[in-house]
Amino acid sequence: DVKVTQSSRYLVKRTGEKVFLECVQDMDHENMFWYRQDPGLGLRLIYFSYDVKMKEKGDIPEGYSVSREKKERFSLILESASTNQTSMYLCASSSNRGLMNTEAFFGQGTRLTVV
Amino acid sequence: AQKITQTQPGMFVQEKEAVTLDCTYDTSDPSYGLFWYKQPSSGEMIFLIYQGSYDQQNATEGRYSLNFQKARKSANLVISASQLGDSAMYFCAMREVAGNNRKLIWGLGTSLAVNP
């Protein structure tokens, strides 16, 4: 089974802290994604990566950065956490083996609260 | 512009009955794929079913089937014989071939409650 593992299920951080959210996948997938999910807003793409050391901005990259030093690991970094970054964060991965029918596999999510 | 529309914020269904969750999409690309995901209260997104734009048959996976009407640009999810465990958020998503085909475009979701 494909496994996407996020380092924390729940996280509480203080305003101004630097926050690291880690995601690891074990299926040798090329693509990895970070989303945030807020009520009524659905899933919004923050950043994605299609190869090691490669990254592309998604729809809401402001206030975030990412790192992909190894193929299996994709980190989301909040440089200076703010209360408006309180949200559910979802990591996903997918393969390039087919053009269309490769579904994305998700981690269990991290509920981040910034106080 | 939003390319995936799920018009039903919330739905109720009686246990053992069938339910249809609506999804319409907008694309000018002839090649695309459509996905449905389930998100229970635990938070994890679970892949349910896939339909390709060139597929001749409607996709089916167990109790899930996709009512794909290409001319109307709709890809409705049908859940037959609903179970209490089907209570969850359901998301429709699309991947286009043109542009960056690594990304999925998501609808806002439909919350389904199955009543005993």
mmCIF file of C-alpha atoms in Angstrom:
data_model
loop_
_atom_site.group_PDB
_atom_site.id
_atom_site.type_symbol
_atom_site.label_atom_id
_atom_site.label_comp_id
_atom_site.label_asym_id
_atom_site.label_seq_id
_atom_site.Cartn_x
_atom_site.Cartn_y
_atom_site.Cartn_z
ATOM 1 C CA ASP A 1 0.000 0.000 0.000
ATOM 2 C CA VAL A 2 1.096 3.515 -0.737
ATOM 3 C CA LYS A 3 1.947 5.342 2.406
ATOM 4 C CA VAL A 4 2.146 9.078 2.815
ATOM 5 C CA THR A 5 3.070 10.026 6.341
ATOM 6 C CA GLN A 6 2.899 13.478 7.873
ATOM 7 C CA SER A 7 5.063 14.050 10.917
ATOM 8 C CA SER A 8 2.342 15.405 13.205
ATOM 9 C CA ARG A 9 -1.386 14.987 13.491
ATOM 10 C CA TYR A 10 -1.885 18.032 15.695
ATOM 11 C CA LEU A 11 0.438 20.965 16.237
ATOM 12 C CA VAL A 12 0.159 24.123 18.310
ATOM 13 C CA LYS A 13 2.663 26.897 17.667
ATOM 14 C CA ARG A 14 3.103 30.489 18.756
ATOM 15 C CA THR A 15 2.896 33.497 16.473
ATOM 16 C CA GLY A 16 6.283 34.239 14.963
ATOM 17 C CA GLU A 17 7.675 30.740 15.365
ATOM 18 C CA LYS A 18 9.291 28.942 12.458
ATOM 19 C CA VAL A 19 7.259 25.804 11.775
ATOM 20 C CA PHE A 20 8.265 22.713 9.842
ATOM 21 C CA LEU A 21 5.695 20.263 8.517
ATOM 22 C CA GLU A 22 7.262 17.078 7.210
ATOM 23 C CA CYS A 23 5.861 14.616 4.694
ATOM 24 C CA VAL A 24 7.351 11.303 3.616
ATOM 25 C CA GLN A 25 6.106 8.908 0.928
ATOM 26 C CA ASP A 26 7.333 5.394 0.312
ATOM 27 C CA MET A 27 6.240 4.732 -3.291
ATOM 28 C CA ASP A 28 8.995 6.510 -5.182
ATOM 29 C CA HIS A 29 6.519 9.093 -6.486
ATOM 30 C CA GLU A 30 7.904 11.960 -8.499
ATOM 31 C CA ASN A 31 5.279 14.525 -7.516
ATOM 32 C CA MET A 32 4.521 15.845 -4.069
ATOM 33 C CA PHE A 33 2.045 18.508 -2.990
ATOM 34 C CA TRP A 34 1.134 20.630 -0.001
ATOM 35 C CA TYR A 35 -2.442 21.830 0.416
ATOM 36 C CA ARG A 36 -4.254 23.713 3.080
ATOM 37 C CA GLN A 37 -7.892 23.065 3.747
ATOM 38 C CA ASP A 38 -10.250 25.555 5.352
ATOM 39 C CA PRO A 39 -14.021 25.284 5.819
ATOM 40 C CA GLY A 40 -15.868 26.537 2.761
ATOM 41 C CA LEU A 41 -12.671 27.032 0.763
ATOM 42 C CA GLY A 42 -11.894 23.450 -0.191
ATOM 43 C CA LEU A 43 -8.317 22.390 -0.896
ATOM 44 C CA ARG A 44 -5.921 25.113 -1.949
ATOM 45 C CA LEU A 45 -2.529 24.246 -3.363
ATOM 46 C CA ILE A 46 0.396 25.916 -1.592
ATOM 47 C CA TYR A 47 3.406 24.407 -3.356
ATOM 48 C CA PHE A 48 4.251 21.331 -5.319
ATOM 49 C CA SER A 49 7.365 19.576 -6.461
ATOM 50 C CA TYR A 50 7.838 17.289 -9.435
ATOM 51 C CA ASP A 51 11.437 16.334 -8.772
ATOM 52 C CA VAL A 52 14.136 16.555 -6.153
ATOM 53 C CA LYS A 53 15.146 20.151 -5.510
ATOM 54 C CA MET A 54 12.389 21.364 -7.844
ATOM 55 C CA LYS A 55 9.429 23.351 -6.596
ATOM 56 C CA GLU A 56 6.610 25.362 -8.057
ATOM 57 C CA LYS A 57 4.237 27.793 -6.450
ATOM 58 C CA GLY A 58 0.636 26.842 -6.152
ATOM 59 C CA ASP A 59 -2.296 29.146 -5.648
ATOM 60 C CA ILE A 60 -1.421 30.479 -2.174
ATOM 61 C CA PRO A 61 2.361 30.359 -1.621
ATOM 62 C CA GLU A 62 2.649 33.564 0.392
ATOM 63 C CA GLY A 63 4.037 32.993 3.859
ATOM 64 C CA TYR A 64 5.265 29.496 3.018
ATOM 65 C CA SER A 65 8.342 27.854 1.588
ATOM 66 C CA VAL A 66 9.199 24.254 0.801
ATOM 67 C CA SER A 67 12.171 21.963 0.614
ATOM 68 C CA ARG A 68 12.694 18.736 -1.276
ATOM 69 C CA GLU A 69 16.211 17.459 -0.760
ATOM 70 C CA LYS A 70 15.265 13.798 -1.168
ATOM 71 C CA LYS A 71 12.680 12.243 -3.429
ATOM 72 C CA GLU A 72 10.647 10.761 -0.599
ATOM 73 C CA ARG A 73 10.479 13.860 1.620
ATOM 74 C CA PHE A 74 8.726 17.170 1.088
ATOM 75 C CA SER A 75 8.795 19.771 3.831
ATOM 76 C CA LEU A 76 6.531 22.777 4.255
ATOM 77 C CA ILE A 77 8.014 25.692 6.170
ATOM 78 C CA LEU A 78 6.172 28.559 7.775
ATOM 79 C CA GLU A 79 8.936 31.122 8.206
ATOM 80 C CA SER A 80 7.049 33.167 10.804
ATOM 81 C CA ALA A 81 3.753 31.591 11.779
ATOM 82 C CA SER A 82 0.703 33.807 11.952
ATOM 83 C CA THR A 83 -2.784 33.150 13.272
ATOM 84 C CA ASN A 84 -4.224 33.188 9.747
ATOM 85 C CA GLN A 85 -2.148 30.106 8.999
ATOM 86 C CA THR A 86 -4.218 28.082 11.443
ATOM 87 C CA SER A 87 -5.559 25.364 9.190
ATOM 88 C CA MET A 88 -5.539 21.721 8.169
ATOM 89 C CA TYR A 89 -2.480 20.913 6.050
ATOM 90 C CA LEU A 90 -2.553 17.969 3.687
ATOM 91 C CA CYS A 91 0.404 16.428 1.908
ATOM 92 C CA ALA A 92 -0.058 14.295 -1.218
ATOM 93 C CA SER A 93 2.058 12.429 -3.723
ATOM 94 C CA SER A 94 1.485 11.034 -7.197
ATOM 95 C CA SER A 95 3.333 9.191 -9.898
ATOM 96 C CA ASN A 96 4.103 10.227 -13.463
ATOM 97 C CA ARG A 97 3.694 6.696 -14.763
ATOM 98 C CA GLY A 98 0.492 7.563 -16.636
ATOM 99 C CA LEU A 99 -0.688 10.822 -18.089
ATOM 100 C CA MET A 100 -4.111 11.039 -16.574
ATOM 101 C CA ASN A 101 -5.177 8.221 -14.349
ATOM 102 C CA THR A 102 -2.646 8.454 -11.586
ATOM 103 C CA GLU A 103 -4.470 9.417 -8.464
ATOM 104 C CA ALA A 104 -2.898 11.420 -5.683
ATOM 105 C CA PHE A 105 -2.350 9.687 -2.349
ATOM 106 C CA PHE A 106 -2.758 11.730 0.791
ATOM 107 C CA GLY A 107 -1.317 11.788 4.261
ATOM 108 C CA GLN A 108 -3.511 11.895 7.341
ATOM 109 C CA GLY A 109 -3.306 15.670 7.617
ATOM 110 C CA THR A 110 -1.851 18.036 10.218
ATOM 111 C CA ARG A 111 -4.137 20.347 12.136
ATOM 112 C CA LEU A 112 -2.016 23.377 12.896
ATOM 113 C CA THR A 113 -3.129 25.980 15.408
ATOM 114 C CA VAL A 114 -1.161 29.201 15.701
ATOM 115 C CA VAL A 115 -1.806 31.091 18.919
ATOM 116 C CA ALA B 1 -11.971 30.824 -12.617
ATOM 117 C CA GLN B 2 -13.320 27.833 -10.770
ATOM 118 C CA LYS B 3 -13.289 24.811 -13.026
ATOM 119 C CA ILE B 4 -14.965 22.265 -10.774
ATOM 120 C CA THR B 5 -18.390 22.985 -9.331
ATOM 121 C CA GLN B 6 -20.101 20.986 -6.647
ATOM 122 C CA THR B 7 -23.459 22.627 -6.124
ATOM 123 C CA GLN B 8 -24.568 20.653 -3.067
ATOM 124 C CA PRO B 9 -22.871 21.840 0.139
ATOM 125 C CA GLY B 10 -24.724 19.178 2.118
ATOM 126 C CA MET B 11 -26.783 16.076 1.415
ATOM 127 C CA PHE B 12 -28.766 13.621 3.523
ATOM 128 C CA VAL B 13 -29.604 10.042 2.614
ATOM 129 C CA GLN B 14 -31.272 7.159 4.401
ATOM 130 C CA GLU B 15 -29.186 4.107 5.065
ATOM 131 C CA LYS B 16 -29.418 1.528 2.249
ATOM 132 C CA GLU B 17 -30.665 4.075 -0.273
ATOM 133 C CA ALA B 18 -28.713 5.392 -3.259
ATOM 134 C CA VAL B 19 -27.447 8.958 -3.453
ATOM 135 C CA THR B 20 -26.023 11.100 -6.269
ATOM 136 C CA LEU B 21 -23.438 13.779 -5.644
ATOM 137 C CA ASP B 22 -23.155 16.346 -8.406
ATOM 138 C CA CYS B 23 -20.007 17.579 -10.106
ATOM 139 C CA THR B 24 -19.730 19.774 -13.179
ATOM 140 C CA TYR B 25 -16.483 20.872 -14.741
ATOM 141 C CA ASP B 26 -15.197 23.317 -17.255
ATOM 142 C CA THR B 27 -12.307 22.675 -19.605
ATOM 143 C CA SER B 28 -11.426 23.350 -23.204
ATOM 144 C CA ASP B 29 -8.981 20.463 -23.298
ATOM 145 C CA PRO B 30 -10.249 17.230 -24.904
ATOM 146 C CA SER B 31 -7.994 15.154 -22.637
ATOM 147 C CA TYR B 32 -8.684 15.198 -18.937
ATOM 148 C CA GLY B 33 -9.325 12.947 -15.992
ATOM 149 C CA LEU B 34 -11.904 13.210 -13.254
ATOM 150 C CA PHE B 35 -11.476 11.918 -9.713
ATOM 151 C CA TRP B 36 -13.656 11.535 -6.646
ATOM 152 C CA TYR B 37 -12.259 11.497 -3.124
ATOM 153 C CA LYS B 38 -13.844 10.853 0.250
ATOM 154 C CA GLN B 39 -12.733 12.634 3.408
ATOM 155 C CA PRO B 40 -14.095 11.199 6.664
ATOM 156 C CA SER B 41 -13.955 13.191 9.875
ATOM 157 C CA SER B 42 -10.515 11.716 10.568
ATOM 158 C CA GLY B 43 -9.181 13.984 7.820
ATOM 159 C CA GLU B 44 -7.454 11.657 5.376
ATOM 160 C CA MET B 45 -8.423 11.949 1.721
ATOM 161 C CA ILE B 46 -9.342 8.591 0.209
ATOM 162 C CA PHE B 47 -9.379 8.031 -3.552
ATOM 163 C CA LEU B 48 -12.667 6.475 -4.728
ATOM 164 C CA ILE B 49 -12.985 6.432 -8.496
ATOM 165 C CA TYR B 50 -11.513 7.771 -11.740
ATOM 166 C CA GLN B 51 -13.039 8.594 -15.149
ATOM 167 C CA GLY B 52 -10.998 9.498 -18.207
ATOM 168 C CA SER B 53 -12.396 11.803 -20.864
ATOM 169 C CA TYR B 54 -11.967 9.158 -23.549
ATOM 170 C CA ASP B 55 -13.379 6.289 -21.539
ATOM 171 C CA GLN B 56 -16.355 4.770 -23.301
ATOM 172 C CA GLN B 57 -17.879 3.249 -20.210
ATOM 173 C CA ASN B 58 -18.867 4.881 -16.953
ATOM 174 C CA ALA B 59 -16.419 3.976 -14.212
ATOM 175 C CA THR B 60 -17.534 1.686 -11.388
ATOM 176 C CA GLU B 61 -15.796 0.623 -8.181
ATOM 177 C CA GLY B 62 -17.893 -1.516 -5.907
ATOM 178 C CA ARG B 63 -20.774 0.619 -4.610
ATOM 179 C CA TYR B 64 -19.404 3.702 -6.360
ATOM 180 C CA SER B 65 -20.198 4.565 -9.939
ATOM 181 C CA LEU B 66 -19.668 7.644 -11.999
ATOM 182 C CA ASN B 67 -22.449 9.049 -14.169
ATOM 183 C CA PHE B 68 -20.278 10.672 -16.827
ATOM 184 C CA GLN B 69 -22.094 12.951 -19.277
ATOM 185 C CA LYS B 70 -19.397 14.470 -21.417
ATOM 186 C CA ALA B 71 -21.580 16.808 -23.460
ATOM 187 C CA ARG B 72 -23.009 18.285 -20.276
ATOM 188 C CA LYS B 73 -19.574 18.293 -18.609
ATOM 189 C CA SER B 74 -20.844 16.486 -15.579
ATOM 190 C CA ALA B 75 -19.342 13.619 -13.588
ATOM 191 C CA ASN B 76 -21.752 12.762 -10.817
ATOM 192 C CA LEU B 77 -20.852 10.202 -8.171
ATOM 193 C CA VAL B 78 -23.496 7.610 -7.382
ATOM 194 C CA ILE B 79 -23.245 5.692 -4.121
ATOM 195 C CA SER B 80 -25.542 2.709 -3.981
ATOM 196 C CA ALA B 81 -26.851 1.096 -0.792
ATOM 197 C CA SER B 82 -25.547 3.834 1.495
ATOM 198 C CA GLN B 83 -23.900 2.832 4.738
ATOM 199 C CA LEU B 84 -23.358 4.808 7.925
ATOM 200 C CA GLY B 85 -19.636 4.798 7.170
ATOM 201 C CA ASP B 86 -20.296 6.748 3.976
ATOM 202 C CA SER B 87 -20.919 9.877 6.050
ATOM 203 C CA ALA B 88 -18.070 12.162 4.984
ATOM 204 C CA MET B 89 -17.033 15.031 2.733
ATOM 205 C CA TYR B 90 -16.797 14.144 -0.939
ATOM 206 C CA PHE B 91 -14.594 16.030 -3.372
ATOM 207 C CA CYS B 92 -14.554 16.042 -7.153
ATOM 208 C CA ALA B 93 -11.270 16.882 -8.876
ATOM 209 C CA MET B 94 -9.965 17.215 -12.431
ATOM 210 C CA ARG B 95 -6.586 16.871 -14.081
ATOM 211 C CA GLU B 96 -5.999 18.372 -17.504
ATOM 212 C CA VAL B 97 -3.355 17.207 -19.947
ATOM 213 C CA ALA B 98 -2.637 20.678 -21.219
ATOM 214 C CA GLY B 99 -0.511 22.799 -18.994
ATOM 215 C CA ASN B 100 0.894 21.224 -15.888
ATOM 216 C CA ASN B 101 -0.800 17.869 -15.677
ATOM 217 C CA ARG B 102 0.627 17.112 -12.293
ATOM 218 C CA LYS B 103 -1.922 19.260 -10.504
ATOM 219 C CA LEU B 104 -5.496 18.506 -9.595
ATOM 220 C CA ILE B 105 -8.198 21.151 -9.615
ATOM 221 C CA TRP B 106 -10.663 20.671 -6.778
ATOM 222 C CA GLY B 107 -14.301 21.386 -6.094
ATOM 223 C CA LEU B 108 -15.413 22.709 -2.719
ATOM 224 C CA GLY B 109 -16.923 19.425 -1.675
ATOM 225 C CA THR B 110 -20.268 17.994 -0.573
ATOM 226 C CA SER B 111 -20.929 16.885 2.979
ATOM 227 C CA LEU B 112 -22.932 13.650 3.019
ATOM 228 C CA ALA B 113 -24.785 12.456 6.101
ATOM 229 C CA VAL B 114 -26.247 8.950 6.132
ATOM 230 C CA ASN B 115 -29.180 8.585 8.495
ATOM 231 C CA PRO B 116 -29.909 5.242 10.191
#
